[in-house]
Coordinates of C-alpha atoms in Angstrom, one line a residue:
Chain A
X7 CA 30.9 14.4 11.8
X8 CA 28.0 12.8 9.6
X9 CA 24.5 12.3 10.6
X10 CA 25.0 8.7 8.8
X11 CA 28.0 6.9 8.1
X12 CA 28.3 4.1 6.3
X13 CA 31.8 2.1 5.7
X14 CA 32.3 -0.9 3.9
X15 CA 28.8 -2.5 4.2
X16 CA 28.3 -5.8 2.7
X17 CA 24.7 -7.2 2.9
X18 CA 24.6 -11.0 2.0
X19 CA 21.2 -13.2 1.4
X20 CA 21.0 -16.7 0.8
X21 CA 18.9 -17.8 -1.9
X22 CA 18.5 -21.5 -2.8
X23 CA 21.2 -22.0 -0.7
X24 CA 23.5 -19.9 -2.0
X25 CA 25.0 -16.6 -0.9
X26 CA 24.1 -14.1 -2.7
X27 CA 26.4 -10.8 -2.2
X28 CA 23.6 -7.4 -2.8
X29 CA 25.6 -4.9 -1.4
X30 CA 29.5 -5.0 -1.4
X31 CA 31.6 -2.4 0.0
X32 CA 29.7 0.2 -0.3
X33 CA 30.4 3.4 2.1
X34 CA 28.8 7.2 2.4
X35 CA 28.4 9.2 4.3
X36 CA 25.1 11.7 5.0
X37 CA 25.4 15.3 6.4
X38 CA 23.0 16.6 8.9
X39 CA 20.2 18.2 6.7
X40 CA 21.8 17.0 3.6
X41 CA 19.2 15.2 0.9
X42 CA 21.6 12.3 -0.2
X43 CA 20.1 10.4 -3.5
X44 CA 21.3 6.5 -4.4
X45 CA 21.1 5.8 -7.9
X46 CA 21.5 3.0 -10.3
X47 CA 19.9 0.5 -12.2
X48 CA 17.6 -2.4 -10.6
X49 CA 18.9 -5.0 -8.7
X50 CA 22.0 -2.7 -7.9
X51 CA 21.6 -3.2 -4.1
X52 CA 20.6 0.6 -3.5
X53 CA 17.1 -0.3 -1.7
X54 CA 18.8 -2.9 0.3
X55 CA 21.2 -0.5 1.8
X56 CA 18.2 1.6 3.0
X57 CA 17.0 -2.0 4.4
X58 CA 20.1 -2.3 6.1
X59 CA 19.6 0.8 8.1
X60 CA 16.2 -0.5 9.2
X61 CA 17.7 -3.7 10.1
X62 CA 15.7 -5.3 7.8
X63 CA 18.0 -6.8 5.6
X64 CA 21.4 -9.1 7.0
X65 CA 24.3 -7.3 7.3
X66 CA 27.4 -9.3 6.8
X67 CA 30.1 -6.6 7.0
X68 CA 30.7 -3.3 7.6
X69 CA 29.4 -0.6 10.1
X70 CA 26.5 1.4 10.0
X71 CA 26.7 4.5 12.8
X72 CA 23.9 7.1 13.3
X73 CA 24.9 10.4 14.9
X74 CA 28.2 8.5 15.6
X75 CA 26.8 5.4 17.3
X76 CA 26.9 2.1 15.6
X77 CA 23.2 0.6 15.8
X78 CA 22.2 -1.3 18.0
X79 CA 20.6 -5.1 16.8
X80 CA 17.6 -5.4 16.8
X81 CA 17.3 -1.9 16.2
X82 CA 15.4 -0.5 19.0
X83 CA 13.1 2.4 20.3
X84 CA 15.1 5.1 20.3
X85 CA 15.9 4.2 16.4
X86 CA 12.4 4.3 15.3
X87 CA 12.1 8.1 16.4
X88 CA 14.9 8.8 14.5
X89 CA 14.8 7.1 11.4
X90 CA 11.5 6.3 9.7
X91 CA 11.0 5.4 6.0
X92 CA 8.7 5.3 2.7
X93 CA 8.1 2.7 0.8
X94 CA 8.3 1.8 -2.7
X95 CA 5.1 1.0 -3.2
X96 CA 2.0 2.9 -1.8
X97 CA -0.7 -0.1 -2.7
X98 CA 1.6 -2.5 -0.8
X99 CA 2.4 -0.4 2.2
X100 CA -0.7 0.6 4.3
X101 CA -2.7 -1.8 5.9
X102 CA -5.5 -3.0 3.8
X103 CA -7.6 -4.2 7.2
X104 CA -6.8 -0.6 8.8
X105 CA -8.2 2.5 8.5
X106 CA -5.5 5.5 7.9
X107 CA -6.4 6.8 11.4
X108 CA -5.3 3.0 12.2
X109 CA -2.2 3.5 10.7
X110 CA -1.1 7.0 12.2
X111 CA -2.2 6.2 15.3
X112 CA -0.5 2.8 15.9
X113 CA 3.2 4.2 16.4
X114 CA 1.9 7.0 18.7
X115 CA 0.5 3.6 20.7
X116 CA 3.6 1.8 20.3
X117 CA 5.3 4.9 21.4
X118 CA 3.1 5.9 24.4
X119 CA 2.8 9.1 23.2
X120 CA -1.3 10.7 23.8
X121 CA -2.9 13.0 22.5
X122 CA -3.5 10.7 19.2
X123 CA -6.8 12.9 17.6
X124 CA -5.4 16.3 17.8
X125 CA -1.7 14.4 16.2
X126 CA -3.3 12.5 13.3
X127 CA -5.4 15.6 12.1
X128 CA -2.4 17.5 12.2
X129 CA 0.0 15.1 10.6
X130 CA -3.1 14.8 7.8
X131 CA -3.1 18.6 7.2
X132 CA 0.6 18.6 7.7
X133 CA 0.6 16.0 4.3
X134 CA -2.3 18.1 2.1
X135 CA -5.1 15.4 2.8
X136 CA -8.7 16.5 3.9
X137 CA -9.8 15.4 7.8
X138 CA -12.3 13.6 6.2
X139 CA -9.9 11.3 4.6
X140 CA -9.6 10.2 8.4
X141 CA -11.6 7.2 8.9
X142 CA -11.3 5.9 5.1
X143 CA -9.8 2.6 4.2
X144 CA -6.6 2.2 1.5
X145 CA -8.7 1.0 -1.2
X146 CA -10.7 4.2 -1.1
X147 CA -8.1 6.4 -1.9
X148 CA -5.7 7.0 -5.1
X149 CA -2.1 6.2 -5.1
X150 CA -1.1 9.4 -4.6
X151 CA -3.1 9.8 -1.6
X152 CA -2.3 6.5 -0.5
X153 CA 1.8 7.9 -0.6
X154 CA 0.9 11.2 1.2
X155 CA -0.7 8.9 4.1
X156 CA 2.9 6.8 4.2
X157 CA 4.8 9.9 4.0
X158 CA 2.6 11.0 7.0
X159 CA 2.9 7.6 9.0
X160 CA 6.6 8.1 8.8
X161 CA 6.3 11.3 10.2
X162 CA 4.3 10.3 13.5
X163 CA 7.3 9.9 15.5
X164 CA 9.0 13.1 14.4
X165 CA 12.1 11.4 13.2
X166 CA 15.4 13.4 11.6
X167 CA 16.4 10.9 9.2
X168 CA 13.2 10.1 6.3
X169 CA 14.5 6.9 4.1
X170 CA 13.0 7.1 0.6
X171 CA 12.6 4.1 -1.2
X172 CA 11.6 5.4 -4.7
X173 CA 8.9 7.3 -3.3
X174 CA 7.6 8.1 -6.8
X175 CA 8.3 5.4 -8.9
X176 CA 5.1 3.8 -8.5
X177 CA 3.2 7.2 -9.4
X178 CA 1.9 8.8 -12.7
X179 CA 4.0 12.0 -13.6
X180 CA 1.6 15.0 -12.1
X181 CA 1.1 13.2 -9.0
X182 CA 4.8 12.6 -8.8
X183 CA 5.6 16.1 -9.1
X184 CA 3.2 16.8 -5.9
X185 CA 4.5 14.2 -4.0
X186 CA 8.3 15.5 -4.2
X187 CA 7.1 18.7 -3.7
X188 CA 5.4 17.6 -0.3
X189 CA 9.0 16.3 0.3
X190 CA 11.2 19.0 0.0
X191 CA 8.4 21.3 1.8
X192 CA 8.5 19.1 4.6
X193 CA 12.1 18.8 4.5
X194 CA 12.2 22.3 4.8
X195 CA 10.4 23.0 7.7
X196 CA 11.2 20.2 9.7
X197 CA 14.8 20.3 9.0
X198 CA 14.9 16.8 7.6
X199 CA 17.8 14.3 6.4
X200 CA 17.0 12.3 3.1
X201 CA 18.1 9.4 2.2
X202 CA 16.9 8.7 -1.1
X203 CA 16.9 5.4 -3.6
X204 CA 15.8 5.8 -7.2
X205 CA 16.4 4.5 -10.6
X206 CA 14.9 8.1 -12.1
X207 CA 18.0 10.8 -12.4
X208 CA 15.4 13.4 -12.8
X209 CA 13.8 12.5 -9.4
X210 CA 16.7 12.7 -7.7
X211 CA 17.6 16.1 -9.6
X212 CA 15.0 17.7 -8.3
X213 CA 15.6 16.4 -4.8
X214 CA 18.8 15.8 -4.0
X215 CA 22.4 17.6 -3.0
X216 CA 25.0 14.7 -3.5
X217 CA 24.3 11.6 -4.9
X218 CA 26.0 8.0 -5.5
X219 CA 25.7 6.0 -8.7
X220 CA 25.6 2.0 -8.0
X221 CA 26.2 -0.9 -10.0
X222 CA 25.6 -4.5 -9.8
X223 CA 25.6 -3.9 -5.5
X224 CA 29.1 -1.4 -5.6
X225 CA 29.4 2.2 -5.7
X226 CA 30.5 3.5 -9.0
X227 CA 30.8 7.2 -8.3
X228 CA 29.6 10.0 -6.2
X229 CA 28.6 13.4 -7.7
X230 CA 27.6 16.9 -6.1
X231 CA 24.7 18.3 -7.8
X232 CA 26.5 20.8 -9.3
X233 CA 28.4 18.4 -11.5
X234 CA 25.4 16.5 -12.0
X235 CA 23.7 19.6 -13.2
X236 CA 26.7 19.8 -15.5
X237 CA 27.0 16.2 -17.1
X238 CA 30.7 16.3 -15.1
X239 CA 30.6 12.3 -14.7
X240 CA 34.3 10.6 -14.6
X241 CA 32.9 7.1 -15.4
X242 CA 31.4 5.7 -18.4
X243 CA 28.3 3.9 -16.4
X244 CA 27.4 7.2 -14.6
X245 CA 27.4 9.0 -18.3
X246 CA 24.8 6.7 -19.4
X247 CA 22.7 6.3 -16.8
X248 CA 22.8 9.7 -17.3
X249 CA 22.0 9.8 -20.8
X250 CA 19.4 7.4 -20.4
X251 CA 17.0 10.1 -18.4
X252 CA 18.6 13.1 -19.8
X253 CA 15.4 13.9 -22.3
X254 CA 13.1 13.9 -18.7
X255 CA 15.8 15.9 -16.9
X256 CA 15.4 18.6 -19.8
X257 CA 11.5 18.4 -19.5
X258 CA 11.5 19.0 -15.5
Chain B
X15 CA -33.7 4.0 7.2
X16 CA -32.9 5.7 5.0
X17 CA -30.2 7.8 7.0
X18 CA -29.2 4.7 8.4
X19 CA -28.3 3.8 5.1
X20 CA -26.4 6.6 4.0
X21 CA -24.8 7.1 7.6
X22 CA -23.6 3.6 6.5
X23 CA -22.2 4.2 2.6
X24 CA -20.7 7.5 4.0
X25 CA -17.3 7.1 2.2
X26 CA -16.3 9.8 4.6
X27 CA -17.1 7.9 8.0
X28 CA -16.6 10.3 10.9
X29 CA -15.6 7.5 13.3
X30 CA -13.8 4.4 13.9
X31 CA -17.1 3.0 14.0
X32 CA -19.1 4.1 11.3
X33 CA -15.8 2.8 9.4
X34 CA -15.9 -0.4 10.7
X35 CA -20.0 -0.8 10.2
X36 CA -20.0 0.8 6.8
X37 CA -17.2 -2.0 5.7
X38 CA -19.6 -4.7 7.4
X39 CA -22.4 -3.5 5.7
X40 CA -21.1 -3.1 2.4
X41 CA -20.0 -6.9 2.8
X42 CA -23.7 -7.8 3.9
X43 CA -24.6 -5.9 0.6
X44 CA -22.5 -8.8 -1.4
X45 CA -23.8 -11.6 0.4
X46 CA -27.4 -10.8 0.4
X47 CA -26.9 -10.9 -3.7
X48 CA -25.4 -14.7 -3.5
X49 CA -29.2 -16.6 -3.2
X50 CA -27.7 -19.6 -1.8
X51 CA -25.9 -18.3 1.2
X52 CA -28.6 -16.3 2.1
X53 CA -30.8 -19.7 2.1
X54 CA -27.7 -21.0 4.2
X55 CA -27.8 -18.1 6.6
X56 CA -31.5 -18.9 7.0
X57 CA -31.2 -22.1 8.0
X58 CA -28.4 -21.1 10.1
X59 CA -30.5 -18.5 12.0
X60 CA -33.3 -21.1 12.0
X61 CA -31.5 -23.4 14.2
X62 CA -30.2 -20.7 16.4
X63 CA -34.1 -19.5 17.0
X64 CA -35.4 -23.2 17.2
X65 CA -32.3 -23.9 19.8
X66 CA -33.3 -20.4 22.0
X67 CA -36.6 -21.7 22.3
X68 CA -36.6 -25.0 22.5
X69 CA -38.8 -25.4 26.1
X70 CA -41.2 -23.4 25.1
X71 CA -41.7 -24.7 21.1
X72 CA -41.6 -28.5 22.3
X73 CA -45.0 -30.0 21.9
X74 CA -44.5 -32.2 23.8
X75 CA -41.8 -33.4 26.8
X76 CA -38.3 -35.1 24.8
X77 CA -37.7 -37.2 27.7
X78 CA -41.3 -38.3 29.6
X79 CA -41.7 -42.3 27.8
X80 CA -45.1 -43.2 27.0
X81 CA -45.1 -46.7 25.6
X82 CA -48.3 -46.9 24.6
X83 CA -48.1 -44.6 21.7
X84 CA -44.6 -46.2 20.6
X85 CA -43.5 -46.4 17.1
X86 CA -46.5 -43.9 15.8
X87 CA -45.7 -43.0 12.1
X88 CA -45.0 -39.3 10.6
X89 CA -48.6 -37.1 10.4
X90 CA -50.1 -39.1 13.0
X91 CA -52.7 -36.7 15.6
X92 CA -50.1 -34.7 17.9
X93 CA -46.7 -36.3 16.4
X94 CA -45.9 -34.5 12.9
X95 CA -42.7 -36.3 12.6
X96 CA -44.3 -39.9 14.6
X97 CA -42.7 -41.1 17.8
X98 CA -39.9 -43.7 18.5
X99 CA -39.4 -46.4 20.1
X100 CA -40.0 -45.7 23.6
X101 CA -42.8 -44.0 22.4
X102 CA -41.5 -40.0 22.5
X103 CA -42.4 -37.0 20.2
X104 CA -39.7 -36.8 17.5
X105 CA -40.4 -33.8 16.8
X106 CA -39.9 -32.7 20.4
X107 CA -36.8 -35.0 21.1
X108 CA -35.4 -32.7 17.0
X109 CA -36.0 -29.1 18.7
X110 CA -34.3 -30.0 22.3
X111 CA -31.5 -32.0 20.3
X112 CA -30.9 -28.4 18.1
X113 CA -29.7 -27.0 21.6
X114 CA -26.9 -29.7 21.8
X115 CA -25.9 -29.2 18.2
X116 CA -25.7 -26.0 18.6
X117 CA -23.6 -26.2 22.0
X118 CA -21.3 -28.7 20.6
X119 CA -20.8 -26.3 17.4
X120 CA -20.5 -23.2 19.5
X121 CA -17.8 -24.4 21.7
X122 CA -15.4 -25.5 19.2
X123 CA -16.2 -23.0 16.9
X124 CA -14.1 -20.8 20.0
X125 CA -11.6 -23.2 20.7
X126 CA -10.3 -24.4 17.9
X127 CA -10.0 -22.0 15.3
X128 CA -8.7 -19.8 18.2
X129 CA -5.9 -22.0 18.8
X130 CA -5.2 -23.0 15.5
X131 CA -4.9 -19.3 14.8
X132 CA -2.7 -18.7 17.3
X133 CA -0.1 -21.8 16.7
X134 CA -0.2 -20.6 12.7
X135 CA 0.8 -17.0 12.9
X136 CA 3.2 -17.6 15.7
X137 CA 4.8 -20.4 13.7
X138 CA 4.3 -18.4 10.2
X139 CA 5.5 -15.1 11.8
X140 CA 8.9 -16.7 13.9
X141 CA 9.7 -18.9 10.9
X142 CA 12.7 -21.1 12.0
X143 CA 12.8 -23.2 14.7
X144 CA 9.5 -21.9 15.9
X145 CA 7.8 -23.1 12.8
X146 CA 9.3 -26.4 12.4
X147 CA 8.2 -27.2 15.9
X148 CA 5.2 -25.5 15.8
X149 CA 3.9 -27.6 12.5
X150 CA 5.6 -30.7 13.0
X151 CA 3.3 -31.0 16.4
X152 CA 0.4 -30.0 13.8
X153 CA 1.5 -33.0 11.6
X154 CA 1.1 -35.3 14.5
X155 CA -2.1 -34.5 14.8
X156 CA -3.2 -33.9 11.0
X157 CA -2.1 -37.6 10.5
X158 CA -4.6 -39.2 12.6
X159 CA -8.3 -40.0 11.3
X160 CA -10.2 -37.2 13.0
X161 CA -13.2 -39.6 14.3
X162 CA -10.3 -42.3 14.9
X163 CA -8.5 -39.9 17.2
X164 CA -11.6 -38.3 18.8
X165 CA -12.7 -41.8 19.4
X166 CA -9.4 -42.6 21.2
X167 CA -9.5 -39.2 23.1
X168 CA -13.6 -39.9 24.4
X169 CA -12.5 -43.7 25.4
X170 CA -10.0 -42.2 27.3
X171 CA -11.7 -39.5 29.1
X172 CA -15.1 -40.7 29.4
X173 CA -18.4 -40.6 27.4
X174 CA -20.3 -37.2 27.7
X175 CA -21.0 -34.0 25.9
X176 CA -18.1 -31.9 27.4
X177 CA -15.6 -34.8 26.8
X178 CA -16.8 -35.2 23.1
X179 CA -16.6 -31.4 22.7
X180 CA -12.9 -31.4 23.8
X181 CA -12.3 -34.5 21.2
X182 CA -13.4 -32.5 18.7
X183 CA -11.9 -29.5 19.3
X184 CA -8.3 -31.0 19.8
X185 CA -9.2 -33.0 16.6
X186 CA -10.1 -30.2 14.5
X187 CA -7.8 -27.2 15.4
X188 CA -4.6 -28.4 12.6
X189 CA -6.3 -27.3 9.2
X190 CA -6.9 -23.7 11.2
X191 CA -3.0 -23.5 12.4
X192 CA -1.8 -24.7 8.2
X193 CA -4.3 -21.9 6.8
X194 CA -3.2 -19.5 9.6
X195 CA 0.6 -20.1 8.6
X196 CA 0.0 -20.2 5.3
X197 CA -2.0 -16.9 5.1
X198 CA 0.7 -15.4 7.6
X199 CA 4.0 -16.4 4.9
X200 CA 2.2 -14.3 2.3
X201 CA 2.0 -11.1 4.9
X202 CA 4.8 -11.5 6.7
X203 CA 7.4 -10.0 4.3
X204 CA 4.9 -7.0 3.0
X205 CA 5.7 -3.5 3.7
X206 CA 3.0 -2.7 5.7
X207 CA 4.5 -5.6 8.3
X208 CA 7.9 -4.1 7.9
X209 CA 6.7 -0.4 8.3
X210 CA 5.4 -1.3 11.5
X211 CA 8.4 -3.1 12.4
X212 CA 10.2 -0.2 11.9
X213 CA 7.6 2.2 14.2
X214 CA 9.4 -0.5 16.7
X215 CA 6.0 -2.4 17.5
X216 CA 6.9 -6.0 19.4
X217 CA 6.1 -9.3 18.0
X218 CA 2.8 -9.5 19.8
X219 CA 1.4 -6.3 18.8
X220 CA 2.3 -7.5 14.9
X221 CA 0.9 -10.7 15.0
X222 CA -2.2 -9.8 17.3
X223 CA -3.3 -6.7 15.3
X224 CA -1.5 -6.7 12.3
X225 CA -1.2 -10.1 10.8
X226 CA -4.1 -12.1 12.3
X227 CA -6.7 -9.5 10.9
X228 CA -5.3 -10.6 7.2
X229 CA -5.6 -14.2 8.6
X230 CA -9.2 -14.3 9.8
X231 CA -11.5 -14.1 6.9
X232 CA -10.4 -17.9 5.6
X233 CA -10.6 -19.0 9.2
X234 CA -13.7 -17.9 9.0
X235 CA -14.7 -19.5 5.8
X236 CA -12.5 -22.7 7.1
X237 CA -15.2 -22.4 10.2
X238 CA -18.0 -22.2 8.4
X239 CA -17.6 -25.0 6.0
X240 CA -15.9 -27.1 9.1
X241 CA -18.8 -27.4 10.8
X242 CA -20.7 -29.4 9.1
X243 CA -18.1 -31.8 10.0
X244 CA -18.0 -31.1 13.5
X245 CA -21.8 -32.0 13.4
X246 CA -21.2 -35.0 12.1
X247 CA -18.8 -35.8 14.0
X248 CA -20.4 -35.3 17.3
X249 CA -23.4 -37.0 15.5
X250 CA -21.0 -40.1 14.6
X251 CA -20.0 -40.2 18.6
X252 CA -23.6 -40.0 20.1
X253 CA -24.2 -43.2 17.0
X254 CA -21.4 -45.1 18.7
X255 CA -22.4 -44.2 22.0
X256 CA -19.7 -42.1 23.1
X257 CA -21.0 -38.5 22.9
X258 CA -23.9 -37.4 24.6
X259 CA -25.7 -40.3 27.0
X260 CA -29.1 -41.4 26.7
X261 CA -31.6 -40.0 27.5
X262 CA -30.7 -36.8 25.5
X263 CA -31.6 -35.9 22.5
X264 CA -29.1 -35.4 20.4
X265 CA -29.2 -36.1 17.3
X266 CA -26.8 -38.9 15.9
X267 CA -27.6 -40.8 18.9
X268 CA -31.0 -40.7 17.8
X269 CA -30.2 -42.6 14.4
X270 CA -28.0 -44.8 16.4
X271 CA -31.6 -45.8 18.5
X272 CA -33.5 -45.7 15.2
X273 CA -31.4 -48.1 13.4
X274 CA -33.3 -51.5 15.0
X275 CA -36.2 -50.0 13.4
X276 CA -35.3 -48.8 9.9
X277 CA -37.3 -51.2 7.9
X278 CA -40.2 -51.3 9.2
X279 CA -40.1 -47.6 11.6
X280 CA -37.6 -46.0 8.9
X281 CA -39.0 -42.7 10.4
X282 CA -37.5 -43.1 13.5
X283 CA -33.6 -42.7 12.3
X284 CA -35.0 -40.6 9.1
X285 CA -35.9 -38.0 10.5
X286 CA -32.8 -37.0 13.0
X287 CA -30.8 -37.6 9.6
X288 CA -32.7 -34.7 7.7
X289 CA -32.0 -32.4 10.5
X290 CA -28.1 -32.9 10.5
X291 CA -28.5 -33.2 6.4
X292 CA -30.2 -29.6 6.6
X293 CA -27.8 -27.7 9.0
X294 CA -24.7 -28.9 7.1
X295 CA -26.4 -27.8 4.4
X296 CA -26.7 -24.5 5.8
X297 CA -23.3 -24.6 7.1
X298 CA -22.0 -25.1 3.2
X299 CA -24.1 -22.8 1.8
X300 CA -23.0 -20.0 4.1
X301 CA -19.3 -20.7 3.8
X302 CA -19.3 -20.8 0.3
X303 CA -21.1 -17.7 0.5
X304 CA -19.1 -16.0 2.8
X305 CA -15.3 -16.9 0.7
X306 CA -16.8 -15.0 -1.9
X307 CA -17.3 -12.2 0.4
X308 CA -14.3 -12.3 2.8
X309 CA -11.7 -13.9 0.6
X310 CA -9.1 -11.1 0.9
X311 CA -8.0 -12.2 -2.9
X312 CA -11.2 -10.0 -4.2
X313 CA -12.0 -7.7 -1.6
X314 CA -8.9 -5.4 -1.9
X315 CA -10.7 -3.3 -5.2

């Protein structure tokens, strides 16, 4: 049994009055351990799946089941320790008003869970930054930094599922690079389950063991890495998506 | 000093503390370069020293009549300012009247922005049926003249300094709930809010220590440059009789008394007008002073 299944989810918004259909149909399913990437162009409905887990976007059909268990709405305690996410954008993310001891404390508070100074030191080594970076605020440090302090917040409560909104995409190339390979070490050692959105087919190369190619809010096709490694795509669309990044792909 | 300084532009603070000083002093840094809020701030501080000590900076007693020297003009021997009608120091009756001002400002400056906080972020952060609610009451009450309706509110309850505060400060609380909500509609949806939605925080822990910190600097600024209104408002009440009672000093009142004379005595109403001209002046000055600072439009880089 998967770690997360998805069937048939449809996620619908209203806009100006009208519905408007993000996700339709879409099912996958995640394997313990497994780093699952979601490709495709914007607007393709991939980051609202991801807020669909969180309950953060409204579902209007379809089930979404963790570990077997359908959520529960609104999502709950025992959720947030076992799903956590990163966001898209690191300057948008963190609290400007809070300092990053702020923000890694507060779900250890919400948690009840002590010993806060001896788990935020840890979770800042844990992530590469200096203990000095402790008491700064998010405008004194650099995007990259900024990421590595939301990769560690989503950490706090030790979850087994990380949801990865394009990590990177907001990131120059170098300090990409870092920040993926912070992911996978983490992954590594903490036994981790991706889920993982992003428009860059050399991101998720690096990153990822099966991933699904969306269009205009439906899945298109879903490819091991092997045959993604080996151009092996049965549908025109996922060929030139493919195409499109393949020069960066070469590069990496 | 100078370690106090650099313990304070540490960019590497070693506390929650230093943080939180370091970020307040950096933000007294930029207002001590804007010249006219730190003229505001002086006045500001000015009235707060001449309100302390009031008793023992009076020259003479506000209250004690002595009808003989009635009606004495400015620079006259032991009356700077001249005397009024029933023949008092108005110089004296200025410095006790400061404390009232000051009251009347402090205790709405803690209700109703409080309040008006509150009833924004709730409304802002529930949306919905909540909000509608929520600002429709807000409407009600933004719809009435605000001396109209805290004229209404003192008939009802009474004359007297308490009664006039609570006029005002159920008078004055809308603007603070429309800026709250406002400022909360542009947070709400942000990830920071929805990361900490997902760490499975509870309503009241978002709005209390995640949205109303993004909310208070205009507040703030709202406060500031609201109370200037507030004084004259209470001033406008004591004029008409319905603030503070006779024989206290406060201020508008004391235009109210001077206004038999103002031809011939025009010291007499002049000089209680300068005083609430001057602390509204500070009041702008240090509000305009302090958006530049705290506007959280130019203080994110």
């Amino acid at each position: 049994m998967a770690l997360i299944e998805i069937e048939n989810l449809s996620v619908t918004f209203t806009a100006k009055g009208r519905p408007v259909r993000a996700v339709k149909g879409v099912s996958l399913a995640v394997e313990q351990g497994e780093s699952y990437g979601l490709v495709g162009e914007s607007g393709s409905g991939k980051s609202t799946i991801l807020r669909a887990i969180c309950g953060l976007a409204p579902v209007s059909g379809g089930t979404i089941r963790i570990g077997g268990q359908p959520l529960p709405s609104p999502r709950g305690a025992d959720f947030s320790r076992r799903v956590q996410m990163v966001f898209q954008d690191p300057y948008a993310s963190l609290h400007p008003r809070h300092t990053i001891d702020r923000t890694l404390s507060e779900p250890l508070a919400i948690h009840g869970i002590g010993n806060t100074d001896q788990r935020v030191t840890q979770a800042l080594k844990d992530v590469g930054l200096p203990p000095n970076f402790r008491f700064r605020f998010p405008h004194q440090l650099s995007g990259g930094q900024r990421q590595r302090v939301a990769i560690a917040r989503a950490l706090m409560l030790e979850p087994s599922i990380l949801l990865l909104d394009e990590p990177t995409s907001a990131l120059d190339a170098s300090v990409q690079a870092e920040t993926l390979n912070l992911l996978n070490r983490l992954c590594a050692e903490r036994g981790l389950t991706f889920l993982m959105v992003s428009h860059d087919l050399a991101v998720i190369d690096h990153m990822c063991d099966r991933i699904l190619v969306m269009q205009h809010g439906q899945a298109v096709e879903e490819l091991p890495r092997e045959a993604l490694a080996k151009a092996e795509m049965k549908t025109d669309y996922a060929r030139s998506l493919f195409a499109a990044s393949a020069d960066r792909m070469l590069d990496a | 000093m100078t370690t106090l300084v650099d313990w304070l532009r540490d960019p590497s603070p070693t506390s929650r503390r230093q943080a939180r000083l370091g970020q307040s002093y950096l933000a007294w840094l930029r207002l001590k370069r804007n010249h006219l809020a730190m003229i505001g701030l002086a006045i500001v501080a000015l009235l707060v020293i001449v309100a302390a000590l009031a008793p023992w900076i009076t020259p003479h007693d506000p209250i004690t009549q002595n009808l003989r020297e009635r009606l004495q003009p400015p620079l006259t021997a032991g009356h700077i300012l001249g005397t009024d009608d029933f023949g008092r120091d108005i110089l004296s009756r200025l410095i006790m009247g400061s404390r009232i001002t000051l009251f009347i400002i402090a205790l709405v400056a803690v209700t109703a922005p409080v309040f008006g906080l509150l009833v924004g972020t709730v409304a802002g952060y529930f949306g919905g049926w909540t909000d509608e609610i929520l600002m429709r009451i807000t409407d009600i009450f933004l719809a009435f003249p605000k001396l109209i309706l805290a004229l209404a509110l003192v008939a009802v309850l009474g004359p007297g300094m308490e009664n006039a505060v609570l006029a005002i400060a159920i008078t004055s609380w809308p603007p603070y709930a429309r800026v709250a909500r406002a400022e909360t509609l542009t947070v709400r949806n942000s990830d920071y809010i929805a990361a900490v939605r997902l760490q499975g925080a509870s309503a009241a822990r978002i709005i209390w220590g995640h949205i109303m910190p993004m909310c208070i600097p205009s507040v703030i600024i709202r406060v500031t440059l609201d109370m200037a209104g507030v004084i004259l408002i209470a001033a406008g009440l004591g004029f008409l009789g319905l603030g503070v009672q006779p024989p206290m000093p406060e201020w508008g009142a004391m235009i109210s008394a001077g206004r038999k004379y103002l031809f011939e005595q025009w010291w007499v109403a002049t000089m209680p007008g300068m005083a609430i001209f001057i602390v509204s002046l500070g009041f702008n000055l240090l509000g305009d002073g302090l958006r530049d600072v705290l506007d959280p439009r130019n203080s994110g880089k």
